[in-house]
Amino acid sequence: MSKGGATGKIASSVAHRRAVEAVRNGATNAIALVGEYLETITIGLENFRLKAEGSARDTFDELVVESIADFTPYRNELIDLFMAVAQHIPSEAMAEVIHRFFERCLPYYNVPESISSYSEWDFDNYRFIVHELFIYCIAAFIRFERFEAAAYFVNTEYYRYNRFREESAMHSFSIFDENLSSLEFRNKRLELRRYSLRADMLKDRNQGTGVAFHHLMAADFVLFLRSRKQEGWQTWWPETLLYAERSGGPFEMFARAKSAKYFERIKVLLGFENAEEFKAFMLDLLANRDRLPKWGFHGPNVGGLSGVANIAAVP
């Protein structure tokens, strides 16, 4: 990841540097500085709002892809912050600040009150950007084995105001995973014949982030499992698992959970009281192929990735 500060649409580099340094040094005002930096990003997202008129609508997907690329320097700043927090101050108070940041990103998924004419595609850049950030956030905490902190983002619901419904509600983390029609359109328009452009972009954009792709896939996998456990109408589709080896072994956290002692550490993130509960859930999930991710006729080896056959096999 580039060490240089981001420049351009959001003047965030100074606030980012102050926040990260405070986190790494354990400064007493670290939480406040992180909050200030994240607020700068939240407000600055407005500068990435898209709108295409007339003939430009026919190639609107180009604007979406360009906008996502333009946000990359800020994404890298945020990943840098997530990694620093996970390593140095993975406290509940810090997790709450980051949780509120993601919550404040949700209004960008929908039309603002000041706009009356719009297309659902107009917000696809935000839907990709925030979804990607959320996976990286979870991946950072998994990378440093901060499972309790990672669980905060999964267990704590998110407030999302919707002016088109009588009641605004709290939602699970799956609210961040919304379909991107513009990328599906792009796949057809350019005759790319890809299973998932979103997955391709997540993979290609991973280079230089400082977060190994297998950590990103592990986070995506955990989010998928948790959404299946919740059984709500909101689900999490694990895009990155398109690249999971179909005969590969378990992700590191699940491989280590061969130890019952280690499973006790990760169970808070998985949402189970004990290993027996988790294994029963996995066996039920594997028995129902309609609930498993797949692209075309192929899908990842969910049982292998979870290491379910060896969970808590030794003390």
Coordinates of C-alpha atoms in Angstrom, one line a residue:
M1 CA 0.0 0.0 0.0
S2 CA 1.2 3.4 -0.8
K3 CA 2.5 5.3 2.2
G4 CA 1.7 8.7 0.6
G5 CA -1.4 10.5 1.7
A6 CA -4.4 10.6 -0.4
T7 CA -5.0 13.8 -2.4
G8 CA -7.8 15.0 -4.5
K9 CA -11.5 14.8 -3.6
I10 CA -11.1 14.4 0.2
A11 CA -8.6 16.4 2.2
S12 CA -8.0 13.5 4.6
S13 CA -4.2 12.8 4.6
V14 CA -3.3 15.0 7.7
A15 CA -6.3 13.6 9.7
H16 CA -5.3 10.1 8.7
R17 CA -1.7 10.5 9.7
R18 CA -2.7 12.0 13.1
A19 CA -5.2 9.2 13.8
V20 CA -2.9 6.3 12.9
E21 CA 0.0 7.8 14.9
A22 CA -2.2 8.2 17.9
V23 CA -3.4 4.6 17.6
R24 CA 0.1 3.2 17.3
N25 CA 1.4 5.3 20.2
G26 CA -1.6 4.5 22.4
A27 CA -2.4 8.2 22.8
T28 CA -5.2 9.1 25.1
N29 CA -7.0 11.0 22.4
A30 CA -6.7 8.2 19.8
I31 CA -10.4 7.4 19.7
A32 CA -11.3 11.0 19.2
L33 CA -8.8 11.4 16.4
V34 CA -10.0 8.3 14.7
G35 CA -13.5 9.6 14.9
E36 CA -12.5 12.9 13.4
Y37 CA -10.7 11.2 10.5
L38 CA -13.6 8.9 9.8
E39 CA -16.0 11.8 9.8
T40 CA -13.9 13.5 7.2
I41 CA -14.2 10.5 5.0
T42 CA -17.9 10.2 5.6
I43 CA -18.5 13.8 4.6
G44 CA -16.1 13.5 1.7
L45 CA -18.0 10.6 0.1
E46 CA -20.4 13.1 -1.1
N47 CA -17.8 14.2 -3.7
F48 CA -18.0 10.8 -5.3
R49 CA -21.8 11.0 -6.1
L50 CA -22.6 10.0 -9.7
K51 CA -25.2 11.2 -12.1
A52 CA -25.5 10.4 -15.8
E53 CA -27.8 12.0 -18.2
G54 CA -29.1 11.0 -21.6
S55 CA -26.7 8.9 -23.7
A56 CA -24.2 8.7 -20.9
R57 CA -26.6 6.2 -19.2
D58 CA -25.6 3.6 -21.9
T59 CA -22.1 3.5 -20.5
F60 CA -22.8 4.4 -16.9
D61 CA -20.9 1.4 -15.8
E62 CA -17.7 3.2 -16.9
L63 CA -18.4 6.0 -14.4
V64 CA -19.0 3.4 -11.6
V65 CA -15.7 1.7 -12.3
E66 CA -13.8 5.0 -12.6
S67 CA -15.3 6.3 -9.3
I68 CA -14.3 3.1 -7.5
A69 CA -10.7 3.5 -8.8
D70 CA -10.7 7.2 -7.8
F71 CA -11.5 6.2 -4.2
T72 CA -8.6 3.7 -3.9
P73 CA -6.2 6.1 -2.1
Y74 CA -8.8 6.7 0.6
R75 CA -9.6 3.0 0.8
N76 CA -5.9 2.4 1.4
E77 CA -5.9 5.0 4.2
L78 CA -8.8 3.3 5.8
I79 CA -7.2 -0.2 5.5
D80 CA -4.1 1.3 7.1
L81 CA -6.2 2.6 10.0
F82 CA -8.1 -0.7 10.4
M83 CA -4.8 -2.6 10.6
A84 CA -3.4 -0.2 13.2
V85 CA -6.5 -0.4 15.3
A86 CA -6.6 -4.2 15.1
Q87 CA -2.9 -4.4 16.2
H88 CA -2.8 -1.7 18.9
I89 CA -6.2 -0.7 20.2
P90 CA -8.9 -3.4 19.5
S91 CA -11.1 -2.1 22.2
E92 CA -14.9 -2.0 22.2
A93 CA -14.9 1.8 22.4
M94 CA -12.7 1.9 19.2
A95 CA -14.8 -0.7 17.5
E96 CA -17.9 1.4 18.3
V97 CA -16.4 4.5 16.5
I98 CA -15.6 2.4 13.4
H99 CA -19.1 0.8 13.6
R100 CA -20.7 4.3 13.6
F101 CA -18.6 5.2 10.5
F102 CA -20.0 2.2 8.6
E103 CA -23.5 3.2 9.8
R104 CA -23.0 6.7 8.5
C105 CA -22.0 5.3 5.1
L106 CA -25.4 3.6 4.6
P107 CA -27.3 6.8 3.4
Y108 CA -25.0 6.8 0.4
Y109 CA -26.6 3.6 -0.7
N110 CA -29.9 5.4 -1.4
V111 CA -31.2 8.5 -3.1
P112 CA -30.8 11.6 -0.9
E113 CA -33.9 13.8 -0.1
S114 CA -32.6 16.6 -2.4
I115 CA -32.8 14.4 -5.5
S116 CA -36.1 13.4 -7.1
S117 CA -34.9 11.9 -10.4
Y118 CA -32.5 9.0 -10.2
S119 CA -31.7 5.4 -11.2
E120 CA -30.7 2.6 -8.8
W121 CA -27.4 2.4 -10.6
D122 CA -26.5 5.9 -9.4
F123 CA -25.3 4.6 -6.1
D124 CA -23.5 1.4 -7.2
N125 CA -20.0 3.0 -6.7
Y126 CA -20.9 3.6 -3.0
R127 CA -22.3 0.1 -2.6
F128 CA -19.0 -1.4 -3.9
I129 CA -16.7 1.0 -1.9
V130 CA -18.4 0.4 1.5
H131 CA -18.9 -3.3 1.0
E132 CA -15.2 -3.6 0.1
L133 CA -14.2 -1.6 3.2
F134 CA -16.3 -3.7 5.5
I135 CA -14.6 -6.9 4.3
Y136 CA -11.2 -5.3 4.9
C137 CA -12.2 -4.2 8.3
I138 CA -13.2 -7.7 9.4
A139 CA -10.1 -9.1 7.6
A140 CA -7.8 -6.8 9.6
F141 CA -9.2 -8.0 12.9
I142 CA -9.0 -11.6 11.8
R143 CA -5.4 -11.0 10.7
F144 CA -4.4 -10.0 14.2
E145 CA -6.7 -12.6 15.8
R146 CA -8.9 -10.0 17.4
F147 CA -12.0 -12.1 17.2
E148 CA -13.9 -10.4 19.9
A149 CA -13.5 -7.0 18.3
A150 CA -14.4 -8.5 14.9
A151 CA -17.5 -9.9 16.4
Y152 CA -18.7 -6.5 17.5
F153 CA -19.2 -5.5 13.8
V154 CA -21.1 -8.7 13.1
N155 CA -23.2 -8.8 16.3
T156 CA -24.1 -5.1 16.5
E157 CA -26.9 -4.0 14.2
Y158 CA -26.8 -0.9 12.0
Y159 CA -29.3 1.9 11.8
R160 CA -30.5 2.7 8.3
Y161 CA -33.0 5.5 7.7
N162 CA -35.3 5.0 4.7
R163 CA -37.6 7.8 3.8
F164 CA -39.7 5.5 1.6
R165 CA -40.8 3.3 4.6
E166 CA -42.9 4.3 7.6
E167 CA -40.4 2.8 10.0
S168 CA -36.7 3.0 9.9
A169 CA -35.1 -0.1 11.3
M170 CA -31.9 -1.7 12.6
H171 CA -30.3 -4.2 10.3
S172 CA -27.6 -6.9 10.3
F173 CA -24.2 -6.4 8.7
S174 CA -25.7 -8.0 5.6
I175 CA -27.2 -4.6 4.8
F176 CA -23.8 -3.6 3.3
D177 CA -24.0 -6.3 0.6
E178 CA -26.3 -5.1 -2.1
N179 CA -26.5 -6.2 -5.8
L180 CA -24.6 -4.1 -8.3
S181 CA -26.7 -4.0 -11.5
S182 CA -24.3 -1.7 -13.2
L183 CA -21.5 -4.3 -13.1
E184 CA -23.9 -7.0 -14.3
F185 CA -24.8 -4.7 -17.2
R186 CA -21.1 -4.1 -17.9
N187 CA -20.4 -7.8 -18.0
K188 CA -23.0 -8.1 -20.8
R189 CA -22.3 -4.9 -22.6
L190 CA -18.6 -5.7 -23.0
E191 CA -19.3 -9.4 -23.5
L192 CA -16.8 -10.2 -20.8
R193 CA -18.5 -13.5 -19.8
R194 CA -17.1 -13.4 -16.3
Y195 CA -18.9 -15.2 -13.4
S196 CA -18.6 -12.0 -11.3
L197 CA -17.0 -8.7 -12.1
R198 CA -17.3 -7.7 -8.5
A199 CA -15.2 -10.7 -7.5
D200 CA -12.7 -9.9 -10.2
M201 CA -12.4 -6.3 -9.0
L202 CA -12.0 -7.3 -5.3
K203 CA -9.2 -9.7 -6.3
D204 CA -7.4 -7.3 -8.6
R205 CA -7.7 -4.4 -6.2
N206 CA -6.2 -6.5 -3.3
Q207 CA -2.7 -6.1 -4.6
G208 CA -0.6 -3.7 -2.6
T209 CA -3.1 -3.4 0.3
G210 CA -1.0 -5.1 2.9
V211 CA -3.8 -7.6 3.5
A212 CA -3.3 -11.0 2.1
F213 CA -6.2 -12.2 -0.1
H214 CA -6.7 -15.3 1.9
H215 CA -7.5 -13.1 4.9
L216 CA -10.0 -11.2 2.8
M217 CA -11.5 -14.5 1.7
A218 CA -11.6 -15.7 5.3
A219 CA -13.5 -12.6 6.4
D220 CA -15.9 -13.0 3.5
F221 CA -16.4 -16.6 4.5
V222 CA -17.2 -15.8 8.1
L223 CA -19.7 -13.1 7.0
F224 CA -21.3 -15.7 4.7
L225 CA -21.6 -18.2 7.6
R226 CA -23.0 -15.7 10.0
S227 CA -25.6 -14.5 7.5
R228 CA -26.7 -18.1 6.9
K229 CA -26.9 -18.6 10.7
Q230 CA -29.2 -15.6 11.0
E231 CA -31.7 -16.9 8.4
G232 CA -33.0 -13.4 7.7
W233 CA -34.0 -11.9 4.4
Q234 CA -30.7 -10.1 4.2
T235 CA -27.9 -12.4 3.2
W236 CA -24.2 -12.1 2.5
W237 CA -22.9 -13.4 -0.8
P238 CA -19.1 -14.3 -0.4
E239 CA -17.9 -12.8 -3.7
T240 CA -14.2 -13.5 -3.1
L241 CA -14.8 -17.3 -2.6
L242 CA -15.0 -17.5 -6.4
Y243 CA -11.2 -17.7 -6.1
A244 CA -11.1 -20.3 -3.3
E245 CA -9.4 -23.5 -4.2
R246 CA -12.1 -26.2 -4.7
S247 CA -9.8 -28.8 -3.1
G248 CA -8.0 -26.5 -0.7
G249 CA -7.8 -26.8 3.1
P250 CA -9.3 -24.6 5.8
F251 CA -8.6 -21.0 6.4
E252 CA -6.0 -20.4 9.1
M253 CA -8.5 -19.5 11.9
F254 CA -10.4 -22.7 11.2
A255 CA -7.3 -24.9 10.9
R256 CA -6.1 -23.6 14.3
A257 CA -9.5 -24.4 15.7
K258 CA -8.6 -28.0 15.5
S259 CA -7.6 -27.1 19.1
A260 CA -10.6 -26.9 21.3
K261 CA -8.8 -24.1 23.2
Y262 CA -8.5 -22.1 20.0
F263 CA -12.1 -22.7 19.0
E264 CA -13.0 -21.0 22.3
R265 CA -11.3 -17.9 21.0
I266 CA -13.1 -17.8 17.6
K267 CA -16.6 -18.9 18.7
V268 CA -17.6 -15.4 19.6
L269 CA -17.1 -14.3 16.0
L270 CA -18.8 -17.4 14.6
G271 CA -21.8 -17.0 16.9
F272 CA -21.9 -20.4 18.6
E273 CA -21.7 -21.5 22.2
N274 CA -19.6 -24.5 21.5
A275 CA -17.9 -26.7 18.9
E276 CA -20.8 -29.1 18.8
E277 CA -23.2 -26.4 17.8
F278 CA -20.9 -25.2 15.1
K279 CA -20.4 -28.6 13.7
A280 CA -24.2 -29.3 13.7
F281 CA -24.8 -26.0 11.8
M282 CA -22.1 -26.8 9.2
L283 CA -23.5 -30.3 8.6
D284 CA -27.0 -28.9 8.1
L285 CA -25.6 -26.2 5.8
L286 CA -23.6 -28.7 3.7
A287 CA -26.7 -30.9 3.4
N288 CA -28.6 -28.1 1.7
R289 CA -26.7 -27.2 -1.5
D290 CA -29.2 -24.5 -2.4
R291 CA -27.8 -22.5 0.6
L292 CA -24.2 -22.8 -0.6
P293 CA -22.4 -20.3 -2.9
K294 CA -21.8 -21.3 -6.5
W295 CA -20.9 -19.8 -9.8
G296 CA -22.2 -21.7 -12.8
F297 CA -21.8 -25.3 -11.8
H298 CA -19.0 -24.8 -9.5
G299 CA -18.6 -23.5 -5.9
P300 CA -16.0 -23.5 -3.1
N301 CA -15.5 -26.4 -0.8
V302 CA -17.3 -24.9 2.1
G303 CA -16.7 -27.9 4.3
G304 CA -13.0 -27.9 3.6
L305 CA -12.7 -24.2 4.1
S306 CA -14.3 -24.5 7.6
G307 CA -12.2 -27.4 8.7
V308 CA -15.4 -28.8 10.2
A309 CA -14.1 -32.4 10.2
N310 CA -11.3 -31.5 12.6
I311 CA -12.9 -28.7 14.7
A312 CA -12.0 -29.1 18.4
A313 CA -10.5 -32.5 17.7
V314 CA -7.6 -32.0 20.1
P315 CA -7.4 -30.0 23.4

